[in-house]
Each structure stands twice: as C-alpha cells, then as structure tokens.
Amino acid sequence: MPLKADLDAIDWKILRELQGDGRMTNVELSNRVGISAPPCLRRVKRLEEAGIIRGYRALLNAPALGLDVVAFCLIGLHHQADAELRTFAERTRGWPIVRDAWMVSGESDFLLHCVASDLGAFQTFVIEELTSTPNVDTVRTALTIRRVKDEGLVSFAQP
Amino acid sequence: MPLKADLDAIDWKILRELQGDGRMTNVELSNRVGISAPPCLRRVKRLEEAGIIRGYRALLNAPALGLDVVAFCLIGLHHQADAELRTFAERTRGWPIVRDAWMVSGESDFLLHCVASDLGAFQTFVIEELTSTPNVDTVRTALTIRRVKDEGLVSFAQP
DNA sequence: GGCAACACGCAAGAATCTTGCGTGATTTTG
DNA sequence: CAAAATCACGCAAGATTCTTGCGTGTTGCC
C-alpha cells in the first residue's frame, strides 16, 4: 500500500494526467508519462488499489441539464455534541439538492454545496427543509454567480 | 447540440453511470443502460460534443498524498466593480492552494476551496497571500473536519 | 399512404487491454 | 566486496474493446 513517499515522478505525472482526463487510454497515458503501456497500467492499478485514486467521475454541465442555481450554505447548529453532528450529517445525505457537504470548524458547523433547478427550488429547500430542521440555528447562503476556477487536486509541481 | 429537453431516459442513465464511474468500458455501460455498444458510444459522444459531459477526472485521495488540510475561505472585497472582481478571479488561478473558486453574492464576494499540506502552509497562504492582496477586505475561513457527503451532480431520479 | 429522419443492432477491422516472460538495474545480504 | 534477491521495465501474443459502415424497424410528417 504505497503512500506519498513511495510515489516517484512518473506516478505524479500519471495522477496529474488522469486528473485532467480520466478517460484517457492507457497507451496515450503511457506516451505522456514516458514509459510503455504495460508498466503504466500496472502503476495505475496500484494507485487505484492503494486508494490514492479514489475513482473516476464524469463532469457534467449543470446549466445544460436545467440546473441553473449553485449555492453554498453555511449551517450553524444549536448543539454540537457528537450525536447531533452525526444526525445532521446523515440528513444531508437525504437531500438531493446537496451535492456535497463538509463538517467544518469556525463560525459554522457545516458547509453545503447545493445545486437546484432554479431559485424557487433552492429557496423552498432552504425554508422548508434547512431552517425547519431541528437543531439548526443559523443558515447563511451564498448564491454563486460563476465559477472562476475549477481544477483538480494536484495542480502544482511535484517531485 | 442537444439540450435537456432532448435527453431521454437512457441518456440520463448514461450520465448517472458515468458520474459514478467515469472509466467504465463502453460495453459495460451499454449493458447497464440496456442497449448495445455502438449506439451507446454514439450517445456518449453526442453528450460530450454537446458539452453536457464536460470531461472526466480521476478523484484523488488528498490525505494519502500528504494534503491534510481542506478549507474554505469567504472573501469580501472593498470594491466590487467588474474590473476588481476580474482581477481577484484571475489571482485565484495563480494560487495552487486554491482548488476551485466561485464568485458569489451575499455577505462575501468569493468562495475559495483550498487544499494544503498542513495547517502551517494554509495559514501562510491566508496571511501572506490572501490578506495582503490589494482590495481584500474580509477573510473568513472554515477548516473542514471531514467530508460528510460526496456525490456528483445528478444524484436524483430523472425522467 | 408514402416518405424522410432517426436510432437501433449486427458484423468486421483497428486499436487497446492484459498477461506472461526475459532482461537489466538497484538494493540487500552474506 | 560479491552474490543474490527484488523490482520495474519492455516485448510479444491472445483476449477484449473500440469504432465504423450498413441494413432494418420505428416514428413523425407531409
């Protein structure tokens, strides 16, 4: 189970390339990183099995699918005991509007990344779901105007 | 250039499957959505060319790569004229710590999703880069404790 | 009722994936 | 210091997948 220390320059190149295009063929990938196809495939498999590559995902165009509203919600709870935090975390998984969610420290307890078809649907969610959820204290929302940067995890130079 | 209205049930299945595993082979995908491989591939190509599928990306395991800190920063600017917003947006693209960034409306002007190797690196970024950037008024940070939900865009039932 | 448009499925050639094996370099061990 | 072990590479071949062209059936529209 290789960790960061076991990765060499070729592994970092592989991660960078697959992050840019996760559906690239193995021969194309092997050309870009400078080795032949079989060892390249073995490296990718190893990175997957080690959990360094968690998976692959198609990126979808939200507006083209009729999802015009992207927003973030900062949630503050009344009580932050472990059970309450778990309860709220579980609840976020049942809300399809919530794309991904983080437990955070600071002024708020949770940050929710939300996608909705329109402003009405989002407001309905905030009012009828979020604020009416037990233990929810504060809800601050930030509607997104546009994305100004969208990169993967490894965007910087690596050894 | 098909839009939402032109998508049928099979297209939605394709989007859902590729969002779950973007590297699935076309024959596997065709089996899952219930048609043969050639028309399945043609549909995927069409979705790509229409921009509905924006691309594919490998998901990486940040902690395994020595990136232990994930945080969000809410940035408020002094002046929000178009030129100033563009200037700050451009600046976020030069910061490797910033994974993706959104221009938002509400109490703040930008939301930054940041990934750093450790707390020190993140704090250095906030102090020496963010707060010392011209026109930056307020910086509120939320360190993430853990991710409680991580799904793609299309997680709910579709026609 | 007939015609055009469209998407499906079959089939075949091209490309890719996948595995086994031999070689060379680096590291470990006696 | 030398021998052995370990490791990753690249080659080659069979299996799988991709990709294209083509014929057929259905749908919608004159």
XYZ file of C-alpha atoms (C1' of nucleotides) in Angstrom:
378
model
C 0.000 0.000 0.000
C 2.164 2.803 -1.271
C 1.927 6.169 0.382
C 3.132 9.532 -0.703
C 6.757 8.657 -0.049
C 6.609 5.727 -2.462
C 5.498 7.802 -5.412
C 8.075 8.793 -7.974
C 7.962 11.434 -10.666
C 6.145 9.142 -13.103
C 3.406 8.424 -10.582
C 2.848 12.125 -10.067
C 2.631 12.609 -13.825
C 0.056 9.835 -14.020
C -2.025 11.445 -11.292
C -1.827 14.791 -12.983
C -2.804 13.424 -16.378
C -5.683 11.311 -15.122
C -6.942 14.234 -13.169
C -7.025 16.251 -16.354
C -8.601 13.478 -18.435
C -9.757 10.446 -16.514
C -10.869 8.582 -19.620
C -7.563 8.786 -21.462
C -6.495 5.437 -22.917
C -3.613 3.693 -21.268
C -1.423 3.925 -24.382
C -1.968 7.662 -24.555
C -1.191 7.943 -20.868
C 1.936 5.840 -21.232
C 3.152 8.075 -24.051
C 2.633 11.193 -21.974
C 4.471 9.910 -18.945
C 7.268 8.368 -20.978
C 7.024 4.638 -20.326
C 5.468 1.759 -22.241
C 1.874 0.686 -21.776
C 2.160 -2.387 -19.534
C 4.096 -0.833 -16.657
C 1.933 2.247 -16.958
C -1.207 0.184 -16.495
C 0.384 -1.602 -13.550
C 1.112 1.736 -11.902
C -2.445 2.953 -12.401
C -3.802 -0.269 -10.931
C -1.519 0.078 -7.956
C -2.587 3.665 -7.376
C -6.212 2.562 -7.504
C -5.696 -0.341 -5.139
C -3.779 1.839 -2.726
C -6.742 4.197 -2.627
C -4.724 7.100 -3.946
C -7.020 7.181 -6.959
C -10.453 7.068 -5.335
C -12.336 6.703 -8.585
C -13.278 8.411 -11.812
C -16.143 10.708 -12.490
C -17.716 12.404 -15.484
C -18.094 16.144 -15.035
C -21.492 17.380 -16.097
C -22.614 20.756 -17.315
C -25.203 21.871 -14.786
C -26.870 24.675 -16.760
C -27.262 22.439 -19.818
C -29.139 19.977 -17.630
C -31.523 22.612 -16.375
C -29.706 23.148 -13.107
C -29.241 26.893 -13.050
C -28.604 27.544 -9.379
C -25.440 26.647 -7.500
C -25.189 27.866 -3.939
C -23.327 27.289 -0.721
C -24.975 27.175 2.687
C -23.205 27.688 5.979
C -25.091 25.986 8.764
C -24.757 26.670 12.467
C -26.319 24.265 14.941
C -27.574 24.947 18.431
C -25.799 21.955 19.905
C -22.621 20.425 18.591
C -22.400 17.181 20.514
C -21.223 14.217 18.510
C -24.691 12.723 18.191
C -26.156 15.951 16.868
C -23.366 16.389 14.344
C -23.914 12.854 13.090
C -27.635 13.382 12.866
C -27.275 16.458 10.722
C -24.603 14.844 8.545
C -26.929 11.923 7.923
C -29.706 14.284 6.991
C -27.628 15.986 4.307
C -27.320 12.642 2.537
C -31.049 12.520 2.097
C -31.264 15.889 0.388
C -30.716 15.504 -3.352
C -30.111 19.222 -3.725
C -26.989 18.893 -1.576
C -24.175 17.832 -3.864
C -21.512 17.546 -1.244
C -21.204 18.578 2.365
C -18.434 19.225 4.852
C -18.287 19.388 8.590
C -16.273 22.490 9.393
C -14.863 24.379 12.305
C -15.149 28.119 12.672
C -18.239 30.280 12.719
C -20.364 27.498 11.261
C -20.669 23.759 11.706
C -21.456 22.574 8.172
C -20.927 23.795 4.643
C -23.296 22.538 1.962
C -22.689 22.692 -1.761
C -26.136 22.836 -3.363
C -27.401 22.575 -6.932
C -31.001 23.352 -7.856
C -33.031 23.804 -10.997
C -33.993 27.368 -10.190
C -34.066 29.941 -7.426
C -37.517 28.888 -6.325
C -36.471 25.309 -5.781
C -33.472 26.439 -3.786
C -35.474 28.810 -1.627
C -38.050 26.130 -0.986
C -35.243 23.850 0.143
C -33.786 26.466 2.471
C -37.086 27.421 4.033
C -38.949 24.140 4.154
C -36.043 21.802 4.757
C -32.996 23.526 6.176
C -34.375 26.103 8.552
C -37.126 23.778 9.710
C -34.662 21.042 10.619
C -34.370 20.533 14.380
C -31.221 21.916 15.950
C -30.459 24.229 13.031
C -29.600 27.652 14.385
C -28.258 29.798 11.573
C -28.325 29.421 7.795
C -26.233 31.720 5.681
C -26.409 31.278 1.929
C -24.107 32.406 -0.847
C -25.518 32.147 -4.341
C -22.821 31.587 -6.910
C -22.552 33.935 -9.845
C -19.984 31.926 -11.753
C -17.101 29.575 -11.237
C -13.796 31.329 -11.666
C -11.510 28.359 -11.129
C -12.016 24.629 -11.498
C -9.005 22.410 -11.090
C -8.236 19.062 -9.602
C -6.317 18.298 -6.508
C -2.813 18.113 -7.889
C -2.298 21.255 -9.868
C 1.152 22.190 -8.720
C 4.589 20.869 -9.439
C 5.510 17.654 -7.690
C 8.825 15.849 -7.142
C -26.483 20.344 -29.888
C -28.981 18.562 -27.677
C -30.214 20.305 -24.575
C -32.035 18.968 -21.583
C -35.276 18.529 -23.487
C -33.601 16.199 -25.989
C -32.393 13.745 -23.368
C -34.358 10.576 -22.888
C -34.281 8.057 -20.051
C -31.278 6.223 -21.491
C -29.246 9.436 -21.674
C -29.973 10.145 -18.035
C -28.888 6.638 -17.131
C -25.661 7.152 -19.045
C -24.978 10.396 -17.211
C -25.673 8.790 -13.895
C -23.449 5.793 -14.586
C -20.535 7.803 -15.939
C -20.785 10.109 -12.983
C -20.395 7.115 -10.726
C -17.576 5.517 -12.730
C -16.170 7.648 -15.490
C -13.748 4.977 -16.659
C -16.310 2.230 -17.193
C -15.888 0.485 -20.546
C -18.476 1.194 -23.173
C -19.690 -2.412 -23.256
C -20.244 -2.367 -19.503
C -22.054 0.942 -19.817
C -24.195 -0.362 -22.656
C -25.180 -3.380 -20.569
C -26.191 -1.196 -17.666
C -28.346 1.141 -19.696
C -29.890 -1.646 -21.736
C -28.748 -1.015 -25.303
C -25.937 -2.432 -27.439
C -22.467 -0.943 -27.506
C -22.444 1.071 -30.751
C -25.481 3.273 -30.103
C -24.313 3.663 -26.523
C -20.975 5.001 -27.672
C -22.705 7.313 -30.114
C -24.820 8.719 -27.295
C -21.790 9.312 -25.111
C -20.007 11.079 -27.949
C -23.014 13.241 -28.559
C -23.252 14.164 -24.894
C -19.570 15.078 -24.931
C -19.826 17.142 -28.102
C -22.897 18.920 -26.788
C -20.903 19.930 -23.731
C -23.241 18.123 -21.374
C -20.336 15.912 -20.352
C -17.617 18.477 -19.681
C -14.878 15.912 -19.178
C -13.639 13.127 -16.965
C -11.485 13.349 -13.915
C -9.746 10.996 -11.542
C -10.618 11.612 -7.902
C -7.573 11.614 -5.685
C -7.171 10.850 -2.021
C -5.843 14.062 -0.525
C -4.584 12.736 2.829
C -2.727 9.872 1.123
C -0.898 12.464 -0.956
C 0.167 14.421 2.077
C -2.548 17.026 1.748
C -4.096 17.060 5.177
C -5.867 20.393 5.225
C -9.002 21.247 3.304
C -10.564 24.617 3.997
C -12.982 27.130 2.584
C -12.361 30.869 2.541
C -15.027 33.509 2.175
C -13.548 36.688 0.756
C -15.056 40.131 0.899
C -13.593 42.889 -1.267
C -13.599 46.626 -0.659
C -14.764 47.417 -4.171
C -16.877 45.188 -6.347
C -16.650 46.860 -9.721
C -16.324 44.497 -12.642
C -12.613 45.172 -13.102
C -11.859 44.440 -9.457
C -13.844 41.218 -9.500
C -11.978 40.081 -12.596
C -8.656 40.981 -11.064
C -9.295 38.915 -7.977
C -10.688 35.999 -10.003
C -7.548 35.996 -12.095
C -5.424 35.990 -8.979
C -7.097 32.875 -7.606
C -5.927 30.997 -10.706
C -2.356 31.660 -9.756
C -2.667 30.179 -6.283
C -2.042 26.439 -6.385
C -3.604 26.011 -2.952
C -6.929 27.142 -4.342
C -8.590 24.117 -5.860
C -11.664 25.837 -7.154
C -13.230 29.216 -6.656
C -16.637 30.800 -7.065
C -17.817 34.342 -7.368
C -20.791 34.609 -5.032
C -23.424 37.066 -3.937
C -24.342 37.605 -0.324
C -22.150 38.608 2.554
C -18.989 37.726 0.640
C -17.761 38.140 -2.904
C -15.729 34.958 -3.420
C -15.624 31.474 -2.012
C -12.357 29.558 -2.253
C -11.935 25.820 -1.846
C -8.390 25.299 -0.605
C -6.177 22.253 -0.123
C -2.851 22.436 1.702
C -0.274 20.049 3.023
C -0.657 21.208 6.605
C -2.080 23.937 8.777
C 1.102 25.960 8.575
C 1.019 26.069 4.809
C -2.600 27.127 4.848
C -2.035 29.844 7.420
C 0.935 31.146 5.477
C -1.265 31.340 2.429
C -4.001 33.218 4.268
C -1.661 35.695 5.895
C 0.956 36.258 3.254
C -1.196 35.909 0.170
C -4.872 36.433 0.831
C -4.999 39.190 3.402
C -2.132 41.026 1.785
C -3.834 41.086 -1.593
C -4.973 44.591 -2.582
C -8.689 45.224 -2.294
C -9.280 42.273 0.036
C -11.418 43.428 2.919
C -12.521 40.402 4.943
C -11.314 36.808 5.028
C -13.329 34.239 6.910
C -12.026 30.694 6.922
C -13.714 27.395 7.708
C -11.397 24.448 8.233
C -13.018 21.191 7.250
C -13.161 18.382 9.748
C -14.394 15.760 7.347
C -16.490 15.322 4.269
C -19.935 14.011 5.089
C -21.299 13.773 1.558
C -19.647 13.460 -1.824
C -21.873 12.918 -4.822
C -21.989 14.023 -8.388
C -24.349 16.412 -9.978
C -27.135 14.047 -10.961
C -27.989 12.105 -7.873
C -31.743 12.234 -8.027
C -34.317 10.491 -10.139
C -34.665 11.805 -13.662
C -37.329 11.247 -16.374
C -50.424 6.055 -47.521
C -45.872 7.115 -48.514
C -41.550 9.274 -47.490
C -37.892 11.117 -44.700
C -35.415 11.019 -40.424
C -33.702 8.595 -36.801
C -31.831 5.133 -33.731
C -31.045 0.505 -33.096
C -28.230 -3.864 -33.655
C -25.015 -6.797 -36.359
C -20.524 -7.548 -38.196
C -15.657 -6.768 -39.186
C -11.282 -4.425 -38.947
C -8.482 -1.496 -35.969
C -6.985 -0.280 -31.605
C -6.467 -1.216 -26.904
C -6.114 -4.010 -22.836
C -3.962 -7.592 -20.279
C -0.895 -11.248 -19.055
C 3.388 -13.873 -19.030
C 8.173 -13.757 -19.562
C 13.060 -12.336 -20.079
C 16.449 -8.578 -19.100
C 18.848 -5.066 -16.675
C 19.472 -2.028 -12.715
C 19.318 -1.150 -7.855
C 19.337 -2.784 -3.211
C 20.040 -6.115 0.321
C 22.651 -9.626 2.351
C 26.349 -12.870 3.389
C 33.086 -6.757 -1.918
C 30.498 -10.001 -4.366
C 26.389 -12.702 -4.828
C 21.633 -12.953 -4.532
C 17.240 -11.045 -4.378
C 13.989 -7.604 -5.654
C 11.958 -4.659 -8.686
C 10.314 -2.391 -12.757
C 10.868 -2.129 -17.434
C 9.738 -3.557 -22.343
C 8.414 -7.139 -25.771
C 5.032 -10.212 -27.562
C 0.568 -12.530 -28.062
C -4.202 -13.574 -27.042
C -8.460 -11.511 -25.318
C -11.258 -7.688 -25.091
C -12.880 -3.417 -26.553
C -13.462 0.327 -29.742
C -15.101 2.099 -33.996
C -17.196 2.331 -38.426
C -20.319 1.024 -42.092
C -24.573 -0.941 -43.243
C -29.270 -2.924 -43.176
C -33.707 -2.869 -40.596
C -37.561 -1.254 -37.993
C -39.960 2.578 -35.942
C -41.647 7.286 -35.590
C -43.272 11.542 -37.334
C -44.667 14.390 -41.060
C -46.349 15.640 -45.295
